[in-house]
Amino acid sequence: MPYSYFVKKLIRQSFDHVNNHRWDEVLKAVAPNVHHRLPGAHSLGGERHDKETLRRWFERFGRVLPNLHLKVNNIWVKGWPGHTTVFAQWDGTATLLNGDASYFNRGLHVFTLRWGKVYAIDEFQDSQEVARGLAAQAAAGLEEAVAEQIVS
């Protein structure tokens, strides 16, 4: 199905932009009133309800886990251009500032798209692994890794 192929390509490009910290490119496809949720009691957790707050979150994400690499394993697309749900399963790896290369997280993003714009992003991953990684970053001197959540 051509539409499904196009959406999968768009999602893979978005993950590539995230891996390369190209936030402007990531945010081009995001609606102004996007809803982004990442469960967890850590500096990346919480909910954001607008594009500008999501930009600030991405900027923090890039600073606190600067070499995190997300590898997309599977993408499933359901629906049509007026309302599309996309599931993207991924593995994330990073070497932390203390030299620990054991950071590994497996997760799932659920995107809601309408006519090519992202209106919602729900992230599901091991929040304890995120908190562990962020605590290690803070212990290595990166205080923002344990800062208050960016929420709107």
PDB file of C-alpha atoms in Angstrom:
ATOM      1  CA  MET A   1       0.000   0.000   0.000  1.00  0.00           C
ATOM      2  CA  PRO A   2       1.645   3.304  -1.068  1.00  0.00           C
ATOM      3  CA  TYR A   3       0.265   5.313   1.870  1.00  0.00           C
ATOM      4  CA  SER A   4       1.686   2.859   4.407  1.00  0.00           C
ATOM      5  CA  TYR A   5       5.068   2.948   2.638  1.00  0.00           C
ATOM      6  CA  PHE A   6       5.109   6.774   2.757  1.00  0.00           C
ATOM      7  CA  VAL A   7       4.237   6.840   6.475  1.00  0.00           C
ATOM      8  CA  LYS A   8       6.890   4.244   7.337  1.00  0.00           C
ATOM      9  CA  LYS A   9       9.480   6.285   5.448  1.00  0.00           C
ATOM     10  CA  LEU A  10       8.415   9.447   7.310  1.00  0.00           C
ATOM     11  CA  ILE A  11       8.691   7.706  10.695  1.00  0.00           C
ATOM     12  CA  ARG A  12      12.130   6.243   9.900  1.00  0.00           C
ATOM     13  CA  GLN A  13      13.304   9.709   8.825  1.00  0.00           C
ATOM     14  CA  SER A  14      12.001  11.158  12.094  1.00  0.00           C
ATOM     15  CA  PHE A  15      14.011   8.660  14.139  1.00  0.00           C
ATOM     16  CA  ASP A  16      17.059   9.474  12.006  1.00  0.00           C
ATOM     17  CA  HIS A  17      16.539  13.177  12.739  1.00  0.00           C
ATOM     18  CA  VAL A  18      16.303  12.406  16.469  1.00  0.00           C
ATOM     19  CA  ASN A  19      19.513  10.354  16.356  1.00  0.00           C
ATOM     20  CA  ASN A  20      21.257  13.306  14.695  1.00  0.00           C
ATOM     21  CA  HIS A  21      19.686  15.995  16.928  1.00  0.00           C
ATOM     22  CA  ARG A  22      17.947  17.708  14.002  1.00  0.00           C
ATOM     23  CA  TRP A  23      15.057  19.047  16.089  1.00  0.00           C
ATOM     24  CA  ASP A  24      13.795  21.502  13.442  1.00  0.00           C
ATOM     25  CA  GLU A  25      13.414  18.598  11.010  1.00  0.00           C
ATOM     26  CA  VAL A  26      11.637  16.451  13.612  1.00  0.00           C
ATOM     27  CA  LEU A  27       9.232  19.248  14.463  1.00  0.00           C
ATOM     28  CA  LYS A  28       8.264  20.064  10.854  1.00  0.00           C
ATOM     29  CA  ALA A  29       5.737  17.232  10.888  1.00  0.00           C
ATOM     30  CA  VAL A  30       4.360  18.074  14.349  1.00  0.00           C
ATOM     31  CA  ALA A  31       1.029  19.859  14.849  1.00  0.00           C
ATOM     32  CA  PRO A  32       1.073  23.029  17.004  1.00  0.00           C
ATOM     33  CA  ASN A  33      -1.143  21.372  19.638  1.00  0.00           C
ATOM     34  CA  VAL A  34       0.714  18.050  19.770  1.00  0.00           C
ATOM     35  CA  HIS A  35       0.279  15.848  22.855  1.00  0.00           C
ATOM     36  CA  HIS A  36       3.488  14.055  23.907  1.00  0.00           C
ATOM     37  CA  ARG A  37       3.556  11.621  26.835  1.00  0.00           C
ATOM     38  CA  LEU A  38       6.477   9.768  28.376  1.00  0.00           C
ATOM     39  CA  PRO A  39       5.677   8.024  31.668  1.00  0.00           C
ATOM     40  CA  GLY A  40       8.232   8.083  34.432  1.00  0.00           C
ATOM     41  CA  ALA A  41       9.441  10.054  37.438  1.00  0.00           C
ATOM     42  CA  HIS A  42      12.555  11.458  35.783  1.00  0.00           C
ATOM     43  CA  SER A  43      13.628  14.603  33.912  1.00  0.00           C
ATOM     44  CA  LEU A  44      12.352  13.325  30.542  1.00  0.00           C
ATOM     45  CA  GLY A  45       8.994  12.127  31.855  1.00  0.00           C
ATOM     46  CA  GLY A  46       5.672  13.924  31.857  1.00  0.00           C
ATOM     47  CA  GLU A  47       3.294  15.379  29.301  1.00  0.00           C
ATOM     48  CA  ARG A  48       3.659  18.178  26.816  1.00  0.00           C
ATOM     49  CA  HIS A  49       0.738  19.767  24.980  1.00  0.00           C
ATOM     50  CA  ASP A  50       2.335  22.102  22.449  1.00  0.00           C
ATOM     51  CA  LYS A  51       5.076  22.180  19.863  1.00  0.00           C
ATOM     52  CA  GLU A  52       7.295  24.744  21.645  1.00  0.00           C
ATOM     53  CA  THR A  53       7.372  22.739  24.885  1.00  0.00           C
ATOM     54  CA  LEU A  54       8.117  19.614  22.868  1.00  0.00           C
ATOM     55  CA  ARG A  55      11.051  21.483  21.266  1.00  0.00           C
ATOM     56  CA  ARG A  56      12.434  22.301  24.733  1.00  0.00           C
ATOM     57  CA  TRP A  57      11.995  18.636  25.682  1.00  0.00           C
ATOM     58  CA  PHE A  58      13.904  17.459  22.573  1.00  0.00           C
ATOM     59  CA  GLU A  59      16.685  19.932  23.312  1.00  0.00           C
ATOM     60  CA  ARG A  60      16.990  18.548  26.854  1.00  0.00           C
ATOM     61  CA  PHE A  61      16.806  14.992  25.536  1.00  0.00           C
ATOM     62  CA  GLY A  62      19.785  15.744  23.294  1.00  0.00           C
ATOM     63  CA  ARG A  63      21.785  17.238  26.152  1.00  0.00           C
ATOM     64  CA  VAL A  64      21.146  14.562  28.795  1.00  0.00           C
ATOM     65  CA  LEU A  65      21.558  11.528  26.498  1.00  0.00           C
ATOM     66  CA  PRO A  66      23.800  13.012  23.801  1.00  0.00           C
ATOM     67  CA  ASN A  67      24.830   9.777  22.109  1.00  0.00           C
ATOM     68  CA  LEU A  68      21.634   7.754  22.485  1.00  0.00           C
ATOM     69  CA  HIS A  69      20.955   5.855  19.276  1.00  0.00           C
ATOM     70  CA  LEU A  70      17.469   4.590  18.475  1.00  0.00           C
ATOM     71  CA  LYS A  71      17.276   1.694  16.027  1.00  0.00           C
ATOM     72  CA  VAL A  72      13.817   1.128  14.572  1.00  0.00           C
ATOM     73  CA  ASN A  73      13.021  -2.584  14.364  1.00  0.00           C
ATOM     74  CA  ASN A  74       9.397  -2.578  13.195  1.00  0.00           C
ATOM     75  CA  ILE A  75       6.765  -0.097  12.082  1.00  0.00           C
ATOM     76  CA  TRP A  76       3.062  -0.842  11.732  1.00  0.00           C
ATOM     77  CA  VAL A  77       0.620   1.591  10.107  1.00  0.00           C
ATOM     78  CA  LYS A  78      -3.156   1.486  10.606  1.00  0.00           C
ATOM     79  CA  GLY A  79      -5.698   3.829   9.081  1.00  0.00           C
ATOM     80  CA  TRP A  80      -5.919   6.395   6.343  1.00  0.00           C
ATOM     81  CA  PRO A  81      -4.586   9.934   5.844  1.00  0.00           C
ATOM     82  CA  GLY A  82      -7.375  11.549   7.877  1.00  0.00           C
ATOM     83  CA  HIS A  83      -6.558   9.463  10.957  1.00  0.00           C
ATOM     84  CA  THR A  84      -3.524   7.188  11.105  1.00  0.00           C
ATOM     85  CA  THR A  85      -2.059   5.274  14.027  1.00  0.00           C
ATOM     86  CA  VAL A  86       1.572   4.233  13.763  1.00  0.00           C
ATOM     87  CA  PHE A  87       3.432   1.854  16.074  1.00  0.00           C
ATOM     88  CA  ALA A  88       7.238   2.023  15.962  1.00  0.00           C
ATOM     89  CA  GLN A  89       9.194  -0.550  18.003  1.00  0.00           C
ATOM     90  CA  TRP A  90      12.829   0.358  18.676  1.00  0.00           C
ATOM     91  CA  ASP A  91      15.985  -0.417  20.660  1.00  0.00           C
ATOM     92  CA  GLY A  92      17.953   2.411  22.262  1.00  0.00           C
ATOM     93  CA  THR A  93      21.633   2.208  23.221  1.00  0.00           C
ATOM     94  CA  ALA A  94      24.050   4.736  24.680  1.00  0.00           C
ATOM     95  CA  THR A  95      27.393   5.112  26.360  1.00  0.00           C
ATOM     96  CA  LEU A  96      26.954   7.251  29.447  1.00  0.00           C
ATOM     97  CA  LEU A  97      29.353   9.986  30.551  1.00  0.00           C
ATOM     98  CA  ASN A  98      30.973   7.640  33.096  1.00  0.00           C
ATOM     99  CA  GLY A  99      31.977   5.293  30.256  1.00  0.00           C
ATOM    100  CA  ASP A 100      29.204   2.779  30.998  1.00  0.00           C
ATOM    101  CA  ALA A 101      28.113   1.348  27.631  1.00  0.00           C
ATOM    102  CA  SER A 102      25.419  -0.893  29.122  1.00  0.00           C
ATOM    103  CA  TYR A 103      22.508   1.529  28.629  1.00  0.00           C
ATOM    104  CA  PHE A 104      19.844  -0.353  26.702  1.00  0.00           C
ATOM    105  CA  ASN A 105      16.157   0.299  26.402  1.00  0.00           C
ATOM    106  CA  ARG A 106      13.493  -1.247  24.207  1.00  0.00           C
ATOM    107  CA  GLY A 107      10.407   0.780  23.525  1.00  0.00           C
ATOM    108  CA  LEU A 108       7.367   1.514  21.462  1.00  0.00           C
ATOM    109  CA  HIS A 109       6.175   4.857  20.124  1.00  0.00           C
ATOM    110  CA  VAL A 110       2.513   5.242  19.227  1.00  0.00           C
ATOM    111  CA  PHE A 111       1.936   8.154  16.852  1.00  0.00           C
ATOM    112  CA  THR A 112      -1.416   9.653  15.885  1.00  0.00           C
ATOM    113  CA  LEU A 113      -1.268  11.389  12.496  1.00  0.00           C
ATOM    114  CA  ARG A 114      -3.850  13.464  10.660  1.00  0.00           C
ATOM    115  CA  TRP A 115      -3.135  14.475   7.069  1.00  0.00           C
ATOM    116  CA  GLY A 116       0.623  14.088   7.529  1.00  0.00           C
ATOM    117  CA  LYS A 117       0.892  15.944  10.851  1.00  0.00           C
ATOM    118  CA  VAL A 118       1.721  14.323  14.190  1.00  0.00           C
ATOM    119  CA  TYR A 119      -0.950  15.134  16.770  1.00  0.00           C
ATOM    120  CA  ALA A 120       0.046  12.706  19.515  1.00  0.00           C
ATOM    121  CA  ILE A 121       3.100  10.734  20.573  1.00  0.00           C
ATOM    122  CA  ASP A 122       2.928   8.178  23.357  1.00  0.00           C
ATOM    123  CA  GLU A 123       6.229   6.586  24.381  1.00  0.00           C
ATOM    124  CA  PHE A 124       6.376   3.271  26.206  1.00  0.00           C
ATOM    125  CA  GLN A 125       9.743   2.080  27.503  1.00  0.00           C
ATOM    126  CA  ASP A 126      11.529   0.935  30.647  1.00  0.00           C
ATOM    127  CA  SER A 127      11.284   4.073  32.782  1.00  0.00           C
ATOM    128  CA  GLN A 128      13.564   2.545  35.429  1.00  0.00           C
ATOM    129  CA  GLU A 129      16.330   2.184  32.828  1.00  0.00           C
ATOM    130  CA  VAL A 130      15.819   5.807  31.780  1.00  0.00           C
ATOM    131  CA  ALA A 131      15.999   6.927  35.425  1.00  0.00           C
ATOM    132  CA  ARG A 132      19.135   4.816  35.984  1.00  0.00           C
ATOM    133  CA  GLY A 133      20.826   6.317  32.943  1.00  0.00           C
ATOM    134  CA  LEU A 134      19.867   9.857  33.907  1.00  0.00           C
ATOM    135  CA  ALA A 135      21.094   9.320  37.494  1.00  0.00           C
ATOM    136  CA  ALA A 136      24.454   8.139  36.111  1.00  0.00           C
ATOM    137  CA  GLN A 137      24.629  11.233  33.896  1.00  0.00           C
ATOM    138  CA  ALA A 138      23.910  13.464  36.908  1.00  0.00           C
ATOM    139  CA  ALA A 139      26.558  11.663  39.001  1.00  0.00           C
ATOM    140  CA  ALA A 140      29.027  12.417  36.190  1.00  0.00           C
ATOM    141  CA  GLY A 141      28.229  16.137  36.527  1.00  0.00           C
ATOM    142  CA  LEU A 142      25.278  16.681  34.171  1.00  0.00           C
ATOM    143  CA  GLU A 143      22.810  18.188  36.653  1.00  0.00           C
ATOM    144  CA  GLU A 144      20.076  18.722  34.052  1.00  0.00           C
ATOM    145  CA  ALA A 145      19.711  14.939  33.847  1.00  0.00           C
ATOM    146  CA  VAL A 146      17.805  15.050  37.143  1.00  0.00           C
ATOM    147  CA  ALA A 147      16.065  18.438  36.695  1.00  0.00           C
ATOM    148  CA  GLU A 148      12.324  19.016  36.959  1.00  0.00           C
ATOM    149  CA  GLN A 149      10.241  17.673  34.082  1.00  0.00           C
ATOM    150  CA  ILE A 150       9.465  19.907  31.116  1.00  0.00           C
ATOM    151  CA  VAL A 151       5.678  19.900  30.978  1.00  0.00           C
ATOM    152  CA  SER A 152       2.915  22.077  29.601  1.00  0.00           C
TER     153      SER A 152
END
